[in-house]
Coordinates of C-alpha atoms in Angstrom, one line a residue:
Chain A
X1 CA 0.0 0.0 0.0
X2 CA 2.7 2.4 0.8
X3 CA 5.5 1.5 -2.0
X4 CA 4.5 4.3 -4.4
X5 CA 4.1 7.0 -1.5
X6 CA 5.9 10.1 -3.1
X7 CA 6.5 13.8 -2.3
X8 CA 3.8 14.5 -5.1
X9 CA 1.1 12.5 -3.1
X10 CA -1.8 14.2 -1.3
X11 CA -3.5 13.0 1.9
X12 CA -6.0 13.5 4.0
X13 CA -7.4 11.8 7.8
X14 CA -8.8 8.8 7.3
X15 CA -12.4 8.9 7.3
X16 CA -11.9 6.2 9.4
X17 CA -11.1 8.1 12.5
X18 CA -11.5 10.8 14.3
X19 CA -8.8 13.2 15.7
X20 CA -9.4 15.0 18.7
X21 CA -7.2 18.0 20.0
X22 CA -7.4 17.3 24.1
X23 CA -5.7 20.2 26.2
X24 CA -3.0 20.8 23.4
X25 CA -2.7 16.9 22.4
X26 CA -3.8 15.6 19.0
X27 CA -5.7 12.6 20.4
X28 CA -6.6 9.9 17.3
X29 CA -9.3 7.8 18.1
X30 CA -10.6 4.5 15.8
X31 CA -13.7 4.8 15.0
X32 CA -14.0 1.6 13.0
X33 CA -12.6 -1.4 13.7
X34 CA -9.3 -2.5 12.1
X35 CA -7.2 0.5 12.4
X36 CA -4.2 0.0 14.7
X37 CA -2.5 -3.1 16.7
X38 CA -6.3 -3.2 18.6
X39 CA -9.6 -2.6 18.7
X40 CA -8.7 -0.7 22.1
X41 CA -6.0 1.6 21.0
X42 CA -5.6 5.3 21.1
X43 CA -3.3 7.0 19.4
X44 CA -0.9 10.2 20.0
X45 CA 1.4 12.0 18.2
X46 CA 4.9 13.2 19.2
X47 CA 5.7 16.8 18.6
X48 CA 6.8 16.4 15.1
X49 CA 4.5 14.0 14.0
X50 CA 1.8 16.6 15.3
X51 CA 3.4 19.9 13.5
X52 CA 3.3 17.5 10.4
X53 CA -0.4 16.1 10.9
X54 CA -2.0 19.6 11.4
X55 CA -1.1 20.3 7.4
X56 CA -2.2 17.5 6.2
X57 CA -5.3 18.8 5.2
X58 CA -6.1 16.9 1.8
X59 CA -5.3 20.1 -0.1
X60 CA -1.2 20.1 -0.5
X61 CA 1.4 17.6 -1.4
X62 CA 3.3 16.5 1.0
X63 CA 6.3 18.3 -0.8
X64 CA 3.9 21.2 0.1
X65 CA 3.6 20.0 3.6
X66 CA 7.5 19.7 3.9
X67 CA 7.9 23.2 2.4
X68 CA 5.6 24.7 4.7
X69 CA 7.4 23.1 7.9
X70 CA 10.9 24.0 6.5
X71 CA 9.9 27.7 6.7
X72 CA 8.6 27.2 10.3
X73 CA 11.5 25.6 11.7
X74 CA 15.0 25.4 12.1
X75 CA 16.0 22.0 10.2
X76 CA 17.2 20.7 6.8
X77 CA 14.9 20.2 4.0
X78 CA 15.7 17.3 2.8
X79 CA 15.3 16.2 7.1
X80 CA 11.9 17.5 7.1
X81 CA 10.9 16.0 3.8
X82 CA 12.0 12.4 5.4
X83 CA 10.0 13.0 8.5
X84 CA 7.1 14.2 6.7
X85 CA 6.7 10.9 4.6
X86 CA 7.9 8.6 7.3
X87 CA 4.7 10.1 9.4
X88 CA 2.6 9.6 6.1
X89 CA 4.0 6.2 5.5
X90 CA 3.6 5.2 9.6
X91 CA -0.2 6.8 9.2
X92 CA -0.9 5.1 6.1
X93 CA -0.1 1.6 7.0
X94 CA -2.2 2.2 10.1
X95 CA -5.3 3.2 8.8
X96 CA -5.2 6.8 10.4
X97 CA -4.4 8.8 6.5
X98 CA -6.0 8.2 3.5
X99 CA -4.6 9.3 0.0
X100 CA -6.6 11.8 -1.7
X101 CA -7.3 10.6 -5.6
Chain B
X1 CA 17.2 12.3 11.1
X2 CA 14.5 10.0 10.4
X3 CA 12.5 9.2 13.5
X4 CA 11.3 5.6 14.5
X5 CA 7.5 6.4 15.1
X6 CA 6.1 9.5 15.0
X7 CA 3.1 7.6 16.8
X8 CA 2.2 6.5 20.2
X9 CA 0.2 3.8 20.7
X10 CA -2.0 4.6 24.2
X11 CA -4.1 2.5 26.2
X12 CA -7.2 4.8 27.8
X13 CA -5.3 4.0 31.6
X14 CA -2.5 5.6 30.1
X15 CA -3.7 8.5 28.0
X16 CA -1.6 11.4 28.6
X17 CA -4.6 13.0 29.1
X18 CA -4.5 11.7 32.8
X19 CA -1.1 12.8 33.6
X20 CA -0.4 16.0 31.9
X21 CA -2.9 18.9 31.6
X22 CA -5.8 17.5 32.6
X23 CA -9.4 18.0 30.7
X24 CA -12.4 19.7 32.6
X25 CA -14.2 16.3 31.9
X26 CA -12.5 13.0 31.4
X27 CA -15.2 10.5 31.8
X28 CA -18.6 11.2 32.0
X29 CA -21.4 8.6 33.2
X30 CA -25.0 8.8 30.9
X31 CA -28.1 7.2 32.7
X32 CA -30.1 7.1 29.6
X33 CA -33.1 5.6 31.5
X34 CA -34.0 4.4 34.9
X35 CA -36.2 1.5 33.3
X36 CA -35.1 -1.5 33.1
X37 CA -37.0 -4.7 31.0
X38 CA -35.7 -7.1 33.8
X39 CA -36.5 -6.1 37.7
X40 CA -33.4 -8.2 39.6
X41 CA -34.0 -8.3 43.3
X42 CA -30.8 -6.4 43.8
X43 CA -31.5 -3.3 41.8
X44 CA -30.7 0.3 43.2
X45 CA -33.2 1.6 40.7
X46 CA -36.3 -0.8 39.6
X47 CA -38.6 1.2 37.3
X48 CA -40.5 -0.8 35.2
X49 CA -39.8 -0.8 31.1
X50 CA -43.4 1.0 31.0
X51 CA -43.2 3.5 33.6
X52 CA -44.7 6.3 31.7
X53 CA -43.9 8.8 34.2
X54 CA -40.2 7.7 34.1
X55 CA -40.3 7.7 30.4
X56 CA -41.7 11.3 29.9
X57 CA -39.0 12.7 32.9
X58 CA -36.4 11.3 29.9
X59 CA -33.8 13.7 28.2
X60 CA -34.4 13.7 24.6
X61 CA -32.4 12.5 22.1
X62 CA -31.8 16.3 21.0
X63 CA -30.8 17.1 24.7
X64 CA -28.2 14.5 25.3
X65 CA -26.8 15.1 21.9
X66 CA -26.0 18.6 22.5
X67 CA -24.7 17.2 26.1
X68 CA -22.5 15.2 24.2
X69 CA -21.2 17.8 22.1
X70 CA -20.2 19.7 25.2
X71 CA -18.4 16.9 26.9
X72 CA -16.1 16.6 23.6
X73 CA -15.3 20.4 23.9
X74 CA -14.5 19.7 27.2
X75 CA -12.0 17.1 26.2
X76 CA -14.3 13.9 28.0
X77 CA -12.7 11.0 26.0
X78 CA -14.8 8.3 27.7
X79 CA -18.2 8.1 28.0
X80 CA -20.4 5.4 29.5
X81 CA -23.9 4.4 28.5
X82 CA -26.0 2.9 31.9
X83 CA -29.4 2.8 33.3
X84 CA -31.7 1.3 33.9
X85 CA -31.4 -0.1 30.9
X86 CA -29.9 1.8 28.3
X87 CA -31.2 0.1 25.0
X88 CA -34.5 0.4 26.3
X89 CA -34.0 4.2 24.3
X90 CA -35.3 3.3 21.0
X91 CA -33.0 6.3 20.3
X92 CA -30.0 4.7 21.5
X93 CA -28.2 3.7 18.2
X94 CA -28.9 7.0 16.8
X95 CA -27.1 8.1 20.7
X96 CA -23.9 5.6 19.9
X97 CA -23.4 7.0 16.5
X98 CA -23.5 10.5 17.7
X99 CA -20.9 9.5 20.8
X100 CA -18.5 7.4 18.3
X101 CA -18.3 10.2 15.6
X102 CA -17.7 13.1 18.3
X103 CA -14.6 10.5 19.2
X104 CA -16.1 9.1 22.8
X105 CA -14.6 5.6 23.8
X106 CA -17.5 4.3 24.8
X107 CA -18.6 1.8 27.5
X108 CA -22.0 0.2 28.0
X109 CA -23.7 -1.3 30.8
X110 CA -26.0 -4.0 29.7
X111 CA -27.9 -6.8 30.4
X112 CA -27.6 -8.2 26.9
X113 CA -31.2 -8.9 27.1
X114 CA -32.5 -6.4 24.1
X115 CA -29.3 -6.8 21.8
X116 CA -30.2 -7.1 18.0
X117 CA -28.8 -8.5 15.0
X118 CA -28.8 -5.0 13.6
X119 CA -27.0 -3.6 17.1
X120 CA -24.7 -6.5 17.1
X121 CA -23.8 -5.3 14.0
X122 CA -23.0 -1.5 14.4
X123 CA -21.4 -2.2 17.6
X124 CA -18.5 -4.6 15.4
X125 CA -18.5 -2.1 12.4
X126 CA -18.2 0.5 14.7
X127 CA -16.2 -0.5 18.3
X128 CA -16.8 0.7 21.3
X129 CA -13.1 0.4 21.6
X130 CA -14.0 -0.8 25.6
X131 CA -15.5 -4.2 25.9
X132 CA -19.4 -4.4 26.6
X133 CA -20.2 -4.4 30.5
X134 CA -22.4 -7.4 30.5
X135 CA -24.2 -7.8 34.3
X136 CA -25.0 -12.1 34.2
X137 CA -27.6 -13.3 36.8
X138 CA -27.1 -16.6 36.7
X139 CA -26.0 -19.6 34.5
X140 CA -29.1 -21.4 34.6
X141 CA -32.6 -20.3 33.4
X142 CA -33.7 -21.0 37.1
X143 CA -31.6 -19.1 38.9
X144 CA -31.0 -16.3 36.0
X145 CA -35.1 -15.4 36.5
X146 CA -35.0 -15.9 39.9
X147 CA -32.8 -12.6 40.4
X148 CA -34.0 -11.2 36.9
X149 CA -37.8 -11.8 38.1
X150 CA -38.6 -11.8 34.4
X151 CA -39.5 -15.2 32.4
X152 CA -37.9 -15.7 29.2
X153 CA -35.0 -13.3 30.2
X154 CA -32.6 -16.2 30.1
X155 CA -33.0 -16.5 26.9
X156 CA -32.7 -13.2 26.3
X157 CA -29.7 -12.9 27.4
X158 CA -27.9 -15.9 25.6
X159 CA -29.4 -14.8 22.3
X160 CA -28.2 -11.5 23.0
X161 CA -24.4 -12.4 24.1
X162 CA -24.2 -15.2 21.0
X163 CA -25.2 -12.1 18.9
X164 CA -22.1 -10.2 20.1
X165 CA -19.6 -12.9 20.2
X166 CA -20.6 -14.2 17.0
X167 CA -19.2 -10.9 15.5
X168 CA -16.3 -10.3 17.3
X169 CA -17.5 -7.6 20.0
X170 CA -15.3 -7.0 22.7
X171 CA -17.2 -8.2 26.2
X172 CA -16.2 -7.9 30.2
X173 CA -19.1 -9.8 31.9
X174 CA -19.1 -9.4 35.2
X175 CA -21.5 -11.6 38.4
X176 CA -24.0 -10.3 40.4
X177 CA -23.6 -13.0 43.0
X178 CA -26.8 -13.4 45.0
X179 CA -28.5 -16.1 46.9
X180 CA -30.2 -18.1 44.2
X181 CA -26.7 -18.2 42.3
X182 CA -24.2 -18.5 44.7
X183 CA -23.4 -22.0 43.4
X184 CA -22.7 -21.1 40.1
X185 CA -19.9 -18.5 40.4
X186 CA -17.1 -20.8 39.5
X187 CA -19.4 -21.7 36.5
X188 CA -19.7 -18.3 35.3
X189 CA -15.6 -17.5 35.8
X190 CA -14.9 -20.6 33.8
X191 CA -16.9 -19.5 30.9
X192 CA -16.1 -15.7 31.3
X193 CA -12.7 -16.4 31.3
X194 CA -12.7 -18.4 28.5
X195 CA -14.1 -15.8 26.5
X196 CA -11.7 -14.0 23.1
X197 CA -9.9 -11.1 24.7
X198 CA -11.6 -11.4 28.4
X199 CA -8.2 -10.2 30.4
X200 CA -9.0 -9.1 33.8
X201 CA -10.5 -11.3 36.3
X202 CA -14.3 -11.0 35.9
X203 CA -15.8 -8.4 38.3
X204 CA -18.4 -9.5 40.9
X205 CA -21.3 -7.4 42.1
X206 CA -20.6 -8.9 46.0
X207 CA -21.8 -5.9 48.7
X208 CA -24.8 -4.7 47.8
X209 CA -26.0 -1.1 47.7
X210 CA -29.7 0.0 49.0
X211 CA -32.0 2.1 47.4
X212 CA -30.6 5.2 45.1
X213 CA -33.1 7.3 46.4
X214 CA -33.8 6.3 49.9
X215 CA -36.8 4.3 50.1
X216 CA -37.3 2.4 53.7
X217 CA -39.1 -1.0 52.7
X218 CA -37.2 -1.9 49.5
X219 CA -33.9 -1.0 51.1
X220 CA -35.2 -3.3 54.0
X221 CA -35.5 -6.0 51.4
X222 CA -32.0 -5.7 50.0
X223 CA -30.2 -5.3 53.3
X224 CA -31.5 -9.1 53.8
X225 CA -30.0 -10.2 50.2
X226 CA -27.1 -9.1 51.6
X227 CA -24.1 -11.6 51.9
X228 CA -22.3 -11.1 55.7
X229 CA -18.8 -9.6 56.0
X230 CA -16.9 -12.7 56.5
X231 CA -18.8 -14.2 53.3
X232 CA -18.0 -11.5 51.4
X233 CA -14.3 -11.9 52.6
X234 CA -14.6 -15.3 51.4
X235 CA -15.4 -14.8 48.2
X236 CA -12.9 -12.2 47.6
X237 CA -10.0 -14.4 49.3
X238 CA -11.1 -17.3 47.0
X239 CA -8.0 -15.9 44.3
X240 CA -5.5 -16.7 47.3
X241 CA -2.5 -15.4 46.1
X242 CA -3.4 -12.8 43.5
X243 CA -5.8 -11.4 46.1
X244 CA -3.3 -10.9 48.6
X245 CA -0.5 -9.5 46.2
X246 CA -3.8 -7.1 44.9
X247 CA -4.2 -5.9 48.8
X248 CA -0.4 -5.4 49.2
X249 CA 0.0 -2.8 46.8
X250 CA -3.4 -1.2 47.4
X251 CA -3.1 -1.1 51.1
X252 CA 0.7 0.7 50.2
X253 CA -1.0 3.7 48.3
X254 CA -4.5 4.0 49.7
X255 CA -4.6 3.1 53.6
X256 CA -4.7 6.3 55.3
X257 CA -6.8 7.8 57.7
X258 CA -9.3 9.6 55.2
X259 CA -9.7 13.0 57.4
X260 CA -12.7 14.8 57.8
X261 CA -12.9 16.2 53.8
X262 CA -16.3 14.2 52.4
X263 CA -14.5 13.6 49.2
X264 CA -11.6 11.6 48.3
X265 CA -12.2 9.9 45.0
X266 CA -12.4 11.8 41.8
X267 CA -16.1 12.0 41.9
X268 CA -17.2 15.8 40.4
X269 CA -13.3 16.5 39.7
X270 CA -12.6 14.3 36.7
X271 CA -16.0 12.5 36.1
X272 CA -19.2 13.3 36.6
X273 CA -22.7 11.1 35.9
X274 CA -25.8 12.5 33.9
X275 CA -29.4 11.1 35.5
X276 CA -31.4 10.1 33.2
X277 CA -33.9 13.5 34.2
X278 CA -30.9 15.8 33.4
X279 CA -29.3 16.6 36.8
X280 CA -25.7 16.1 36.7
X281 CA -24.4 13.9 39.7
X282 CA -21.1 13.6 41.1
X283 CA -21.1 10.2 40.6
X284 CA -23.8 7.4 39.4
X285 CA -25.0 7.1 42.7
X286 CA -25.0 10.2 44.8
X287 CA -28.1 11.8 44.3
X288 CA -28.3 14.0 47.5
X289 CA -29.7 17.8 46.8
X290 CA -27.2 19.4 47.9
X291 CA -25.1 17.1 44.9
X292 CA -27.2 17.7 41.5
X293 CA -26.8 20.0 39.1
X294 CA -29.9 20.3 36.5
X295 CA -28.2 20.9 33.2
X296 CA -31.5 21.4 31.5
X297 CA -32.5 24.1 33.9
X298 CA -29.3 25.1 34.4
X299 CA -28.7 29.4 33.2
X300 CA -24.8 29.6 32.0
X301 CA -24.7 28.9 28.1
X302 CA -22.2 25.7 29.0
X303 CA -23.8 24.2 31.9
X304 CA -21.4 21.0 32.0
X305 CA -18.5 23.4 32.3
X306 CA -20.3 25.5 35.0
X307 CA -21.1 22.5 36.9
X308 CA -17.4 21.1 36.7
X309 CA -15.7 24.5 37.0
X310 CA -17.7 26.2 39.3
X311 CA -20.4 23.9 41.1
X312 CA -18.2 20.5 41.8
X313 CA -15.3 22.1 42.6
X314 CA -17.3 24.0 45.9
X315 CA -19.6 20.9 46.1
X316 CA -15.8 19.2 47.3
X317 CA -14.7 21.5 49.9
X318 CA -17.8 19.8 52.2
X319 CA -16.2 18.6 55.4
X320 CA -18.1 15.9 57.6
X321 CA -20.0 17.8 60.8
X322 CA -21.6 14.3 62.4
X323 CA -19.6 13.1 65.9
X324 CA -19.8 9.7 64.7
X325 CA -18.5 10.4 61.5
X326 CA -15.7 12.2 62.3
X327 CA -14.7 9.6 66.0
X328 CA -14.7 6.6 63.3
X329 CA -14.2 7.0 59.6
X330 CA -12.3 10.3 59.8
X331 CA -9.4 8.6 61.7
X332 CA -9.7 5.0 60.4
X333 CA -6.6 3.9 58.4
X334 CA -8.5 1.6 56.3
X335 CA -9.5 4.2 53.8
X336 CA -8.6 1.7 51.4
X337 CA -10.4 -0.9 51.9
X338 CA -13.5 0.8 52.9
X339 CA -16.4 2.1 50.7
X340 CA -17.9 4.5 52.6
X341 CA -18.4 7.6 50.9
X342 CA -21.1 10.3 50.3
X343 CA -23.2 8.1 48.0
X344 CA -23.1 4.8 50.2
X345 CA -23.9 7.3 53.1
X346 CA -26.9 8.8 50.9
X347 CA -28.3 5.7 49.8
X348 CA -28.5 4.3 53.1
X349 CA -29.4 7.0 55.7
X350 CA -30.1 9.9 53.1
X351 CA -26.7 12.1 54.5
X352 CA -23.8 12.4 53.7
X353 CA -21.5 12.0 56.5
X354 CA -23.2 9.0 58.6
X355 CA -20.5 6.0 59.1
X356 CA -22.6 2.9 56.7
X357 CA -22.5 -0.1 59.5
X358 CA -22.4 -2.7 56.9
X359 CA -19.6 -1.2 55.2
X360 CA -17.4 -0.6 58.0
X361 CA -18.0 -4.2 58.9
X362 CA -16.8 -5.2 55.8
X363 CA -13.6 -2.9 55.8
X364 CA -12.9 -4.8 59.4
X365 CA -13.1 -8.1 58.2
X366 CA -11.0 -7.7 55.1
X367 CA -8.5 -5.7 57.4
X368 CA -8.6 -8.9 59.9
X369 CA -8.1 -11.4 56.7
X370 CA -5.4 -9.5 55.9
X371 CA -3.8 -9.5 59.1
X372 CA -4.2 -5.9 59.8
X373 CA -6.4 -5.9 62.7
X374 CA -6.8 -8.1 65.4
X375 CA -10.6 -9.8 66.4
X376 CA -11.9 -7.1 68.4
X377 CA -10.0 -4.0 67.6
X378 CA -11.6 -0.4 66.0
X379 CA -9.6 0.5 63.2
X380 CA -10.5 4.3 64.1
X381 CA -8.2 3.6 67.4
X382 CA -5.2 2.0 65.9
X383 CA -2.2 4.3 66.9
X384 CA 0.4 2.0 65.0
X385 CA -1.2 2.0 61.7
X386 CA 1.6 3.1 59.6
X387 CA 4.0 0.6 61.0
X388 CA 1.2 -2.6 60.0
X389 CA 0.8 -1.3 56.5
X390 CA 4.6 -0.8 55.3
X391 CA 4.8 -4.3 57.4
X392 CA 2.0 -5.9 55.1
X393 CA 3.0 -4.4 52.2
X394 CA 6.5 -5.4 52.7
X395 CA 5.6 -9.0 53.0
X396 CA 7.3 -11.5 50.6
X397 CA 5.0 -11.3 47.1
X398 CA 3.3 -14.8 45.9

């Protein structure tokens, strides 16, 4: 599912959950079954994987997306551009992100 | 550099929701209906499934959807459906949607009785992501509907867990051990236990509470279902071992003497219960005046935050004023293993401060299993206290 993720790609929250923002936390919560290890799970995000998930709004590339974050902080492009498709890859293959077509 | 996982996987237990900033609201209880389509001998509640009255006092579905979408603002990340009987509410799919969607874990207290095929089926499509609370009566028809008082419920109730389990749906039954079933508990723990993804040791409803709303000759009634202390004790110490260990590290972080502030659980400060007439509780069982908040009456444009910002929070500063309370449960170190509180001391002399006889009882003769106290002694007058809790905790774990 995730060989062909690219820079070009544009993705969106998975219909499939539903992401809650809980005193400054972006809290991701199943809300069918089969995303995740368990039916049970909740998800988080560290602080880069939530600077990352706020843009991905279903509108921009994730080359966008990497952009966007390179003019926000301090840190190589070519760093941010890994860390914003290893989150897309991480969130694909869990269910959580769904590619828009 | 490439990080591992930008993820973290969370149980609810550990949702950095409970450590860090906390929300106004973390869990909030929803009595959808005090009906109920069985009426068990034990119940704190007993309205009939067509008690009109009860049925028009009801929030509507309109009302406990906009409660809802209050709790998520207020970052509540559980919720729990009880009653009565919630899926009496013909509205109550339309209810689990609504909670699911808003992003609620949700739990749901059920006797299985009125699950459908169509239920069984939203509820596997779209999990609870807690397993189902399922109360069992019994493991035979006979002694099922002799605590159910309803015939055909046992039935019911098979039907209605084979419909779950046959799709996949999480469940955490748990006993209500009473007199015409108190043979069948290691029945029921075999079977529960034996159940896909059943992990803790099944609860058992053991020391029964009297009425919710203090009513003299039905609270007699269930004050002689009642098992005695040292039964009780029994059927707790039945794990050996595990039970022990359990105590140890319980005893360790809860055995105190509890003071004269009324409130020491999170009751009103983290969760809160919605009756099923719209008065917000501190819990699902305290229903003293002086406790509810009406959130359909209620003036500020977001009552739920009024109540837990403003209304709990003053509700919690109440200090015990009766002698007796403040002689015995005040000073007694065995805070931990005691259930007294405001509710038990509501439901069963309609106060809030008045020491619950049965209760303390209790707390003495798990405290005298555990080697704590000695056959005669008041926990309240134990001057050594500390020293026989670090010295039980201490002891060698099984």
């Amino acid at each position: 599912m995730t060989t062909d993720l690219t820079l070009d790609g544009i993705y969106t929250p998975s219909e499939n959950i539903v992401a809650r923002l809980i005193e400054g936390e972006v809290m991701i919560v199943p809300l069918t079954a089969g995303i995740g290890e368990s039916d049970e799970g909740l998800y988080t995000l560290n602080e880069c994987g939530q600077a990352i998930w706020q843009q991905l709004d279903g509108r921009q590339s994730l080359r966008a997306v990497a952009a966007q974050l390179a003019a926000e902080y301090e840190a190589a492009e070519g760093e941010i551009e890994a860390d914003v498709l290893g989150l897309a890859r991480e969130l694909l293959e869990r269910g959580i992100l769904a590619e828009v077509k | 550099m490439v990080r591992e996982s930008y993820t973290i996987t969370k149980t609810l237990d550990h949702a950095a929701t409970r450590t860090a900033q906390r929300p106004r609201l973390h869990r909030l209880d929803l009595e959808l209906t005090e009906r109920c389509n069985n009426n068990c001998l034990h119940c704190y509640l007993n309205r009939p499934a067509n008690d009109h009255l009860a049925r028009e006092r009801e929030l509507s579905t309109t009302q406990l959807q906009a409660i809802l979408d209050e709790a998520a603002t207020l970052g509540c990340l559980t919720l729990r459906f009880t009653g009565g009987e919630p899926l009496l509410r013909p509205d109550f799919a339309a209810l689990y949607l609504h909670a699911r969607r808003l992003g609620f874990r949700v739990s749901l207290s059920t006797n299985a009785t009125l699950i459908t095929p169509h239920l069984a089926d939203l509820l596997a499509r779209l999990p609870p992501l807690q397993p189902l609370d399922i109360t069992v009566y019994g493991m035979t028809a006979g002694s099922y509907e002799a605590v159910s008082r309803v015939p055909g419920s046992f039935h019911r109730f098979w039907r209605g867990v084979n419909l779950l389990l046959q799709r996949g749906v999480a469940l955490q039954p748990r006993f209500a051990l009473l007199p015409p079933n108190a043979s069948e508990l290691q029945t029921f723990e075999r079977w529960a236990l034996s159940l896909p993804g059943v992990q803790r040791h099944p609860g058992i409803v053991l020391f029964l509470d009297l009425r919710a709303r203090p009513e003299s000759e039905r609270s007699r009634e269930l004050a002689a279902l009642r098992c005695s202390p040292e039964e009780g004790v029994a059927v707790l110490a039945r794990r050996g071992a595990a039970y022990q260990d359990e105590m140890r590290s319980f005893c360790a972080r809860f055995s105190r003497p509890a003071g004269d502030f009324l409130f020491a659980c999170g009751a009103g400060r983290e969760s809160a219960c919605l009756d099923a007439c719209g008065n917000l509780q501190p819990c699902v069982q305290l229903r003293h005046p002086a406790a509810l908040y009406n959130l359909v009456q209620a003036q500020p444009a977001s009552p739920l935050r009024h109540a837990m910002t403003e209304f709990f929070p003053r509700m919690r500063q109440l200090r015990a004023t009766n002698p007796d309370y403040l002689l015995r449960c005040a000073r007694c170190f065995l805070k931990g293993l005691c259930d007294q509180c405001p509710a038990k001391s509501w439901m069963e002399h309609g106060t809030l401060d008045t020491p619950v006889e049965y209760l303390c009882a209790v707390a003495h003769a798990k405290a005298r299993h555990l080697g704590l106290l000695a056959q005669g002694e008041n926990a309240w007058q134990v001057e050594d206290w500390r020293e026989r809790i670090e010295n039980f905790s201490k002891k060698e774990q099984t």
